[in-house]
XYZ file of C-alpha atoms in Angstrom:
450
model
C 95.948 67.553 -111.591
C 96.147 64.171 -113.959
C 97.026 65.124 -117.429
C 98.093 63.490 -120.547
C 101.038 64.534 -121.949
C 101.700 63.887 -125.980
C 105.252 64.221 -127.287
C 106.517 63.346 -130.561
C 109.947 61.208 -130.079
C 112.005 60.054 -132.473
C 110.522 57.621 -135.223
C 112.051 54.692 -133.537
C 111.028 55.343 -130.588
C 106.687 56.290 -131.862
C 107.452 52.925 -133.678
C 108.297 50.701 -130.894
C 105.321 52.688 -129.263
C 102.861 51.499 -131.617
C 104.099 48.577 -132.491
C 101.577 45.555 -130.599
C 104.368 42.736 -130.370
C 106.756 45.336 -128.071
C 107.002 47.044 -125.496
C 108.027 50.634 -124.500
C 108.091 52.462 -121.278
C 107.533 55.754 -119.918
C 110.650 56.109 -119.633
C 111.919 55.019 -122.640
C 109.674 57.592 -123.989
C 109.820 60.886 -121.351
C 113.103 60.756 -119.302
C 111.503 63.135 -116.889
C 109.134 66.282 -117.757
C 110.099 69.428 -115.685
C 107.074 70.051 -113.174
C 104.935 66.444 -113.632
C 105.407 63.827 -111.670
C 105.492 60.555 -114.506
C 103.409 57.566 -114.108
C 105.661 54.747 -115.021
C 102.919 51.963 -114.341
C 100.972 53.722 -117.261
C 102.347 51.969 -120.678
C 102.708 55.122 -123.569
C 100.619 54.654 -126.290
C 100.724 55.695 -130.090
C 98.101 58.798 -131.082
C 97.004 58.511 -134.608
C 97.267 61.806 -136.896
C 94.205 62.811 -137.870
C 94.908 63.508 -141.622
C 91.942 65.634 -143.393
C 90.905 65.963 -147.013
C 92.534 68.190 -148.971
C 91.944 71.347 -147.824
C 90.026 69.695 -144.929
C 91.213 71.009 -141.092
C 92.282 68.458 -138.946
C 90.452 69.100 -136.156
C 86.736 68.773 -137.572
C 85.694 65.776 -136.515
C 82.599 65.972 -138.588
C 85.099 66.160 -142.252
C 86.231 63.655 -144.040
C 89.208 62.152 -142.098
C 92.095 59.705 -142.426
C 94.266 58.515 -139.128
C 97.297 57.644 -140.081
C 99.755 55.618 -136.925
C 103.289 55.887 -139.259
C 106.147 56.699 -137.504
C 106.707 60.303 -139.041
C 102.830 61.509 -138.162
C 101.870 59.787 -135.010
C 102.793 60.754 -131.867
C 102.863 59.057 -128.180
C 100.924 59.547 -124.824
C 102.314 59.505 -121.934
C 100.623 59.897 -118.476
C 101.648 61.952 -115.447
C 100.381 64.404 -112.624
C 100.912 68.801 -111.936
C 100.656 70.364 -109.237
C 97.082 71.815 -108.736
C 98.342 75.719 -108.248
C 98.237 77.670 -111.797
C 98.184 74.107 -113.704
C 97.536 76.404 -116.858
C 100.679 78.135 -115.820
C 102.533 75.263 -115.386
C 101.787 73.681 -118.864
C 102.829 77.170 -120.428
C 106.409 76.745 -119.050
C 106.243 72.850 -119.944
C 105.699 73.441 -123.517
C 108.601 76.362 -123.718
C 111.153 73.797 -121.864
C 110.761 71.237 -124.111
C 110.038 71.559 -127.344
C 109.137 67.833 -127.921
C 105.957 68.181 -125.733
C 103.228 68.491 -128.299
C 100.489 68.507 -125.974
C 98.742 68.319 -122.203
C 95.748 67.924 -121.714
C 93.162 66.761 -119.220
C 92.878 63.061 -117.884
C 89.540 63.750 -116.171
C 87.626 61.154 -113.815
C 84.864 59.044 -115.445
C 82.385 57.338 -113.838
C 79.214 55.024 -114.662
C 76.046 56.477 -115.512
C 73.720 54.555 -113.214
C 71.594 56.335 -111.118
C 68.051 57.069 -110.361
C 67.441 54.967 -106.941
C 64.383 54.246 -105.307
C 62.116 53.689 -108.187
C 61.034 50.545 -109.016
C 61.313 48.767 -112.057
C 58.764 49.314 -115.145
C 59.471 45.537 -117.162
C 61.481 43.378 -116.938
C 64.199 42.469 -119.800
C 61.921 39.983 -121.675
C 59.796 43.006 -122.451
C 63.095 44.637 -123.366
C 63.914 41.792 -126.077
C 60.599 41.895 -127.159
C 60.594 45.827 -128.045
C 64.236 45.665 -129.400
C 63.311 42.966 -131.755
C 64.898 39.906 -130.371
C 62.767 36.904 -131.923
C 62.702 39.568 -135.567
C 66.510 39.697 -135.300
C 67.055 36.321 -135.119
C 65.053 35.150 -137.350
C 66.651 37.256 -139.651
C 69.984 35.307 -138.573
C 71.104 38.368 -136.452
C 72.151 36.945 -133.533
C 75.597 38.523 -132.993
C 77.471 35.587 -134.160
C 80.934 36.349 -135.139
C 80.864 40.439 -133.409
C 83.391 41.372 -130.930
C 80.918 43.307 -128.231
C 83.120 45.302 -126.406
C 82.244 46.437 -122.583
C 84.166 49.178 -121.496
C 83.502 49.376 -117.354
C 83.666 47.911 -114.093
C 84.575 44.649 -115.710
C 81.896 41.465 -116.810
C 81.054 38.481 -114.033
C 80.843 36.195 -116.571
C 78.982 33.391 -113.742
C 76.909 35.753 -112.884
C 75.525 37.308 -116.439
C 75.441 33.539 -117.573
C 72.741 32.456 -114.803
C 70.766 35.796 -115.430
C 70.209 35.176 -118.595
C 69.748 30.652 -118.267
C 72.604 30.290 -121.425
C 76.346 30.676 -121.852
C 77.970 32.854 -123.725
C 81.314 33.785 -125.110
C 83.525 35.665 -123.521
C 86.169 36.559 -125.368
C 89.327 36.773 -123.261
C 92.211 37.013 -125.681
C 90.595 40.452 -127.247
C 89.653 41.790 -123.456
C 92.183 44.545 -122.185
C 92.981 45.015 -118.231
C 94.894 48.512 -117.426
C 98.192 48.235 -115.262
C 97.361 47.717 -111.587
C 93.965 46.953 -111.971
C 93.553 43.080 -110.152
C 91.388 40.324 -112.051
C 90.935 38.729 -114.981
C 88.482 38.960 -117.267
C 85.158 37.559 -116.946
C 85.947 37.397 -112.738
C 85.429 40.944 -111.688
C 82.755 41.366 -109.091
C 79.308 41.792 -109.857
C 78.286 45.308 -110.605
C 78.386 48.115 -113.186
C 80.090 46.298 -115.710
C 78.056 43.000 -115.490
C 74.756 44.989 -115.288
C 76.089 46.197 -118.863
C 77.138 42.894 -120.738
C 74.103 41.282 -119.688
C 71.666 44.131 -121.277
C 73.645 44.226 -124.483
C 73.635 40.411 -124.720
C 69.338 40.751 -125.025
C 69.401 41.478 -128.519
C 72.771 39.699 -129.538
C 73.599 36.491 -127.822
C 75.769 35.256 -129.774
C 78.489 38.187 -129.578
C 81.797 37.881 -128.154
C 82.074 40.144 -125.545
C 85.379 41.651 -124.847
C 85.753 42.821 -120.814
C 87.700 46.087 -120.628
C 87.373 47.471 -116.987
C 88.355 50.759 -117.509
C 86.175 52.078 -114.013
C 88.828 50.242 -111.921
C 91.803 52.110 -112.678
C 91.991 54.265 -109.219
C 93.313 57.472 -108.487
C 94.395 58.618 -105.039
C 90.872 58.949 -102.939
C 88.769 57.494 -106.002
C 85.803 55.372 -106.056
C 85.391 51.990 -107.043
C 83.355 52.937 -110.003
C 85.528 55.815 -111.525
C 88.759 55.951 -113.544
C 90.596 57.879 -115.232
C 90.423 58.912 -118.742
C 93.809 58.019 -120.538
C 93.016 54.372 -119.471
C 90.059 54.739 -121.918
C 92.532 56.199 -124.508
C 94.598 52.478 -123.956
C 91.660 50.412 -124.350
C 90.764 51.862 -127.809
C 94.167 52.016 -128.869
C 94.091 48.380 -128.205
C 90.618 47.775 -129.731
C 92.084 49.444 -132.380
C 94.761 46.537 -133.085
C 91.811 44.251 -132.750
C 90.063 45.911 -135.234
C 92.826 45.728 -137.762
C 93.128 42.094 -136.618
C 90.237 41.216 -138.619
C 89.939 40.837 -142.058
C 89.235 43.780 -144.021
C 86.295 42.933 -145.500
C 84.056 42.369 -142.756
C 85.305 43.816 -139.421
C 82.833 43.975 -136.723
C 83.426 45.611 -133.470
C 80.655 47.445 -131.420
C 82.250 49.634 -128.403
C 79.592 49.800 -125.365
C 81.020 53.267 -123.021
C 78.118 53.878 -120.262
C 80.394 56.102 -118.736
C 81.644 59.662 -118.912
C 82.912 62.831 -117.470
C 80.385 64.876 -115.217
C 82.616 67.406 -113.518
C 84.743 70.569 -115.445
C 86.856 70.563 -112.003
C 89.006 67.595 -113.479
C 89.261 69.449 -116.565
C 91.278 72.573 -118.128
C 88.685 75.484 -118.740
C 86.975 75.393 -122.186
C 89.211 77.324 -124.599
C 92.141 75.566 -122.831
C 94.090 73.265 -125.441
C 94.488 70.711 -122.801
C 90.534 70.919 -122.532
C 88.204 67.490 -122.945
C 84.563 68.523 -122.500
C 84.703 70.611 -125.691
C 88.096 69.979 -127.123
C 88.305 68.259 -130.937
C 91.968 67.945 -130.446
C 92.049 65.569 -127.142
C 93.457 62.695 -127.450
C 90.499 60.256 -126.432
C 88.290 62.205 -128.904
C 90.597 61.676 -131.808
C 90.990 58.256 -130.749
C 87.533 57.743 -131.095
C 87.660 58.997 -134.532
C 90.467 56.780 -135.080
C 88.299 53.909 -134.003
C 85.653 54.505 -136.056
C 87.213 54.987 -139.282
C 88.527 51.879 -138.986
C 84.890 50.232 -138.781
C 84.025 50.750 -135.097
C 80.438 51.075 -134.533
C 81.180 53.704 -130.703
C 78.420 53.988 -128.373
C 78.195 56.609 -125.230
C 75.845 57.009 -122.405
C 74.363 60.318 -122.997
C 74.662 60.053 -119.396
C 72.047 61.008 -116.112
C 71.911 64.731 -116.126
C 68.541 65.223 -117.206
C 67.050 68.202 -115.924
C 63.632 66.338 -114.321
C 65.875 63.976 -112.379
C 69.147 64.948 -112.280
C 72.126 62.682 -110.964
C 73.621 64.520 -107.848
C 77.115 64.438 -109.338
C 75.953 66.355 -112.511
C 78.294 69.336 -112.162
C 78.202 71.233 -115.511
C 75.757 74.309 -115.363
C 74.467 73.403 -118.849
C 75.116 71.291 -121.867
C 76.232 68.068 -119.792
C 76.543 65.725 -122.997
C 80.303 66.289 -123.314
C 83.485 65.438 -124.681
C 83.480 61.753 -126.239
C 79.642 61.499 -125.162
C 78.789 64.049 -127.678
C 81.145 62.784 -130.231
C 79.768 63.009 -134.407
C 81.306 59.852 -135.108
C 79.562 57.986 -131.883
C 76.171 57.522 -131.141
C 74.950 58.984 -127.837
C 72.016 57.621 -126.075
C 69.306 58.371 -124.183
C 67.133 56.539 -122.015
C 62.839 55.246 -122.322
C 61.140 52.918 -120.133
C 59.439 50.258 -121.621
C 56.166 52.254 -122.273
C 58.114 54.227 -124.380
C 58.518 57.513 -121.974
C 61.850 59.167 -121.618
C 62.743 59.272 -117.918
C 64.006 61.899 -116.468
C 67.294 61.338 -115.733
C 68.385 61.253 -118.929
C 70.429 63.897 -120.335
C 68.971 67.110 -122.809
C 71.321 68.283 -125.143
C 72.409 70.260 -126.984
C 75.999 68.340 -126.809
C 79.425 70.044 -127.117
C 81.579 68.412 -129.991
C 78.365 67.823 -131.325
C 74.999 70.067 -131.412
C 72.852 67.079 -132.304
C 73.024 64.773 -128.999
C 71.498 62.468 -127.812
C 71.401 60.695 -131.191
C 68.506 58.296 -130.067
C 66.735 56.672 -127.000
C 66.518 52.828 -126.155
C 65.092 51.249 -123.251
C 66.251 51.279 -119.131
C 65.076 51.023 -115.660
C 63.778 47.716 -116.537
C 64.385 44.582 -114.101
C 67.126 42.412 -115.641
C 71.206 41.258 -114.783
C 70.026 42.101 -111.182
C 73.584 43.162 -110.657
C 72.617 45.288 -107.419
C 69.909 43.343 -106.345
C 66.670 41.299 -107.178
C 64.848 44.630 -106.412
C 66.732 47.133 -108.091
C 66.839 47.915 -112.116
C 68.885 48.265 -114.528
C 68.815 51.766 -114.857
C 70.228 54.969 -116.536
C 71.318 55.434 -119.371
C 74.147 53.410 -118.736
C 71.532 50.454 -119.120
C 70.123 52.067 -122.604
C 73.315 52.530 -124.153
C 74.009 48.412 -124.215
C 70.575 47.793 -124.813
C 71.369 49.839 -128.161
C 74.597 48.327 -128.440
C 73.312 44.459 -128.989
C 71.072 45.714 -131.340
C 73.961 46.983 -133.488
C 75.829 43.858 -133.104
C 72.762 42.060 -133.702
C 73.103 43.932 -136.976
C 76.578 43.179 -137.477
C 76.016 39.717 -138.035
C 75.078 40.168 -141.707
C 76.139 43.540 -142.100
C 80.187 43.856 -141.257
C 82.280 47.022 -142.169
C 82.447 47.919 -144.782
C 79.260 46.674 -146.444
C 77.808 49.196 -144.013
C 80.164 51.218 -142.582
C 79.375 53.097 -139.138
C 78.485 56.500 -140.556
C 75.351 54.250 -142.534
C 74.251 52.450 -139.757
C 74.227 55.614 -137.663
C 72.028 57.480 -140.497
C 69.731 54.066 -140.611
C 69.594 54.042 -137.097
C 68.105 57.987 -136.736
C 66.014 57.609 -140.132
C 64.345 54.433 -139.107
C 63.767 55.798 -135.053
C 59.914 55.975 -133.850
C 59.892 59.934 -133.636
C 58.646 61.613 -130.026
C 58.192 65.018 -128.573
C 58.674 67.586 -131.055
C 58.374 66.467 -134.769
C 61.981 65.783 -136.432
C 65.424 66.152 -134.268
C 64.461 67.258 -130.651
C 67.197 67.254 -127.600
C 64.898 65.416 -125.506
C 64.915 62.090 -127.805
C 67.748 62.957 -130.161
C 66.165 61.618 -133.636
C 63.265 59.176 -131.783
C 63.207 55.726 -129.920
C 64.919 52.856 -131.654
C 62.786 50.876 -133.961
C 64.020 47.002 -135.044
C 61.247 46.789 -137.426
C 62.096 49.547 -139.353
C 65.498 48.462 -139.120
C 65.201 45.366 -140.517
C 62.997 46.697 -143.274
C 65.806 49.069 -144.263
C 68.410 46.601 -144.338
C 66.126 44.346 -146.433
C 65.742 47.258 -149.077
C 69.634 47.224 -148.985
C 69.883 44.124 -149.528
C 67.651 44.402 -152.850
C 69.100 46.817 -154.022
């Protein structure tokens, strides 16, 4: 079994850790764990505390929350694997051998959320930047100019997404993030997954940098070559966290595109289990994502393809299949309409696990568009919806950096301002309603007024 382990070193050493201009390794960091075999390709990286109000309990991820990466409060991830016999048991006598092994938790598989094949297309992606508000947007001088996009996936064919769409655009390379052993650089990956996604969120923002982070092609004995593993995630936001700070403070924009997630518990420790991901506050890729966000991180998630009219054959939770980061309260998770406005069925119900309230909102898939897989086939799932959404909020960004609005705003504008379907209010078939661009431009004029 993969797990993260999270130890708290020395001071020294969780500086170093965190520290962008050096470099430690595993085993500066773990000098060998009884019972898990290390991975010393995987570079450790620096876990944020979550700090909470006073009074406040660190691991509500819906309080008010500080993160703080100092040297006495942070602690470091490391990356290694158990044997699969009694891992439980095994973690029990890891924590009473060493007593500076905070943590171990899960580093589950993730995979892409495309699915859905066979049907054809309903649009095409002009229709797409029509409904999302393209011409509106940029009119309003909300073109993306100035946002770091970031693509977390297969990694972006920059050629390719270019010629789809007849313009260039920026690709940011210095900002992009490739995990240890993974071959390519970015903006030259092969056309798939990842490309499908940085064209679709480039609709309604063309002028973003996008950032290529191919997370998907980190392997694991036997894998795929659209899965990955989890902790590779928890890199790329620490390091889109060092972007982030990177900017200056007073207008940060960074919009984090994850049409991706976990679909299986038999990668994961049972629920209950403190090394557990699917509903576990305390993992460290969900408090990473809090981390992110408080810094000024607009986080989106596919709400993935388990919907019960259509469901993806991989879906292998019973219920409840929004989980873990997917269902996070500081991200937004989204579901998936065609371009006449119906949810298709492949997109996944909630209620979610860290969250009740998930999906958040729909946007629009199965449309024709980056033709990553084919001239024939669409972009599809909501692995297609959740970039489509994404532009939109870097669209936004444009005008409105962090902290003029901050994330937890433009996620409340984003639901209040959503064309409502199914059942009146909140439902877990369309979260809070389909995205609107009109009435998101009208709220952001009132703002502005005010």
């Amino acid at each position: 079994m993969r797990v993260l382990i999270q130890l708290r070193p020395s001071p020294d050493l969780v500086a170093a850790v965190a520290d962008p201009e050096r470099t430690a390794s595993t085993a500066d960091v773990a000098d060998g764990l009884p019972g898990v075999e290390l991975d010393a390709g995987f570079t450790p990286v620096a876990l944020p505390r979550p700090v909470p109000a006073a009074g406040g309990d660190p691991l509500s991820l819906r309080g008010p929350l500080d993160f703080s990466l100092a040297a006495e409060d942070a602690s470091v991830l490391v990356r290694g694997t158990l044997a699969d016999d009694e891992p439980a048991t095994r973690v029990a006598m890891l924590l009473a051998a060493r007593p500076d092994v905070a943590g171990v938790f899960a580093d589950p598989v993730i995979e892409s959320s495309l699915t859905c094949g066979g049907d054809p297309p309903v649009g095409d992606w002009h229709d797409v930047e029509r409904l999302i508000g393209g011409p509106e947007l940029r009119a309003e001088g909300l073109d993306g100019s100035g946002v770091a996009l970031a693509v977390l996936d297969t990694g972006v064919n920059a050629a390719h997404t270019a010629r789809r769409l007849g313009r260039d655009f920026t690709l940011d390379a210095g900002r992009s993030w490739v995990p240890a052993g993974v071959r390519g650089r970015p903006g030259e990956f092969e056309v798939d997954h990842g490309t499908m996604c940085a064209f679709d969120a480039l609709i309604a923002a063309p002028r973003a940098s996008v950032l290529d982070l191919p997370v998907l092609l980190s392997r694991r004995p036997g894998g795929s070559a659209i899965d990955g593993l989890l902790s590779d995630a928890v890199a790329a936001f620490a390091h889109l966290r060092a972007v982030l700070q990177a900017q200056p403070e007073h207008s940060r924009a960074l919009v984090v595109s994850n049409s991706w997630g976990s679909f299986s518990p038999a990668w994961d420790f049972p629920v209950g289990h403190p090394g557990n991901y699917s509903d576990g506050p305390a993992h460290p890729f969900n408090v990473m994502v809090g981390a992110l966000e408080h810094a000024g991180a607009d986080v989106l998630f596919a709400a993935g393809n388990c919907g019960r009219q259509c469901r993806d054959g991989r879906c292998a939770f019973a219920d409840r299949p929004i989980v873990g980061a997917n269902s996070h309260p500081r991200a937004l998770s989204v579901g998936g309409v065609d371009v006449r406005g119906q949810r298709v069925g492949y997109s996944s119900q909630g209620p979610g696990r860290l969250s009740e309230r998930k999906p958040d909102l729909c946007a629009y898939t199965h449309f024709s568009g980056s033709q990553a897989f084919g001239a024939a086939e669409p972009d599809s799932g909501t692995s297609a919806a959740t970039p489509v959404l994404a532009g939109l909020v870097a669209a936004v960004r444009t005008r409105w950096p962090c902290p003029r609005l901050s994330p937890a705003q433009l996620r409340t504008l984003l639901r209040r301002t959503a064309d409502d379907r199914g059942a009146l209010g909140f439902d877990y078939d369309h979260g809070y309603g389909v995205v609107d661009p009109a009435g998101v431009i009208a709220a952001l004029r009132r703002r502005a007024a005010v």
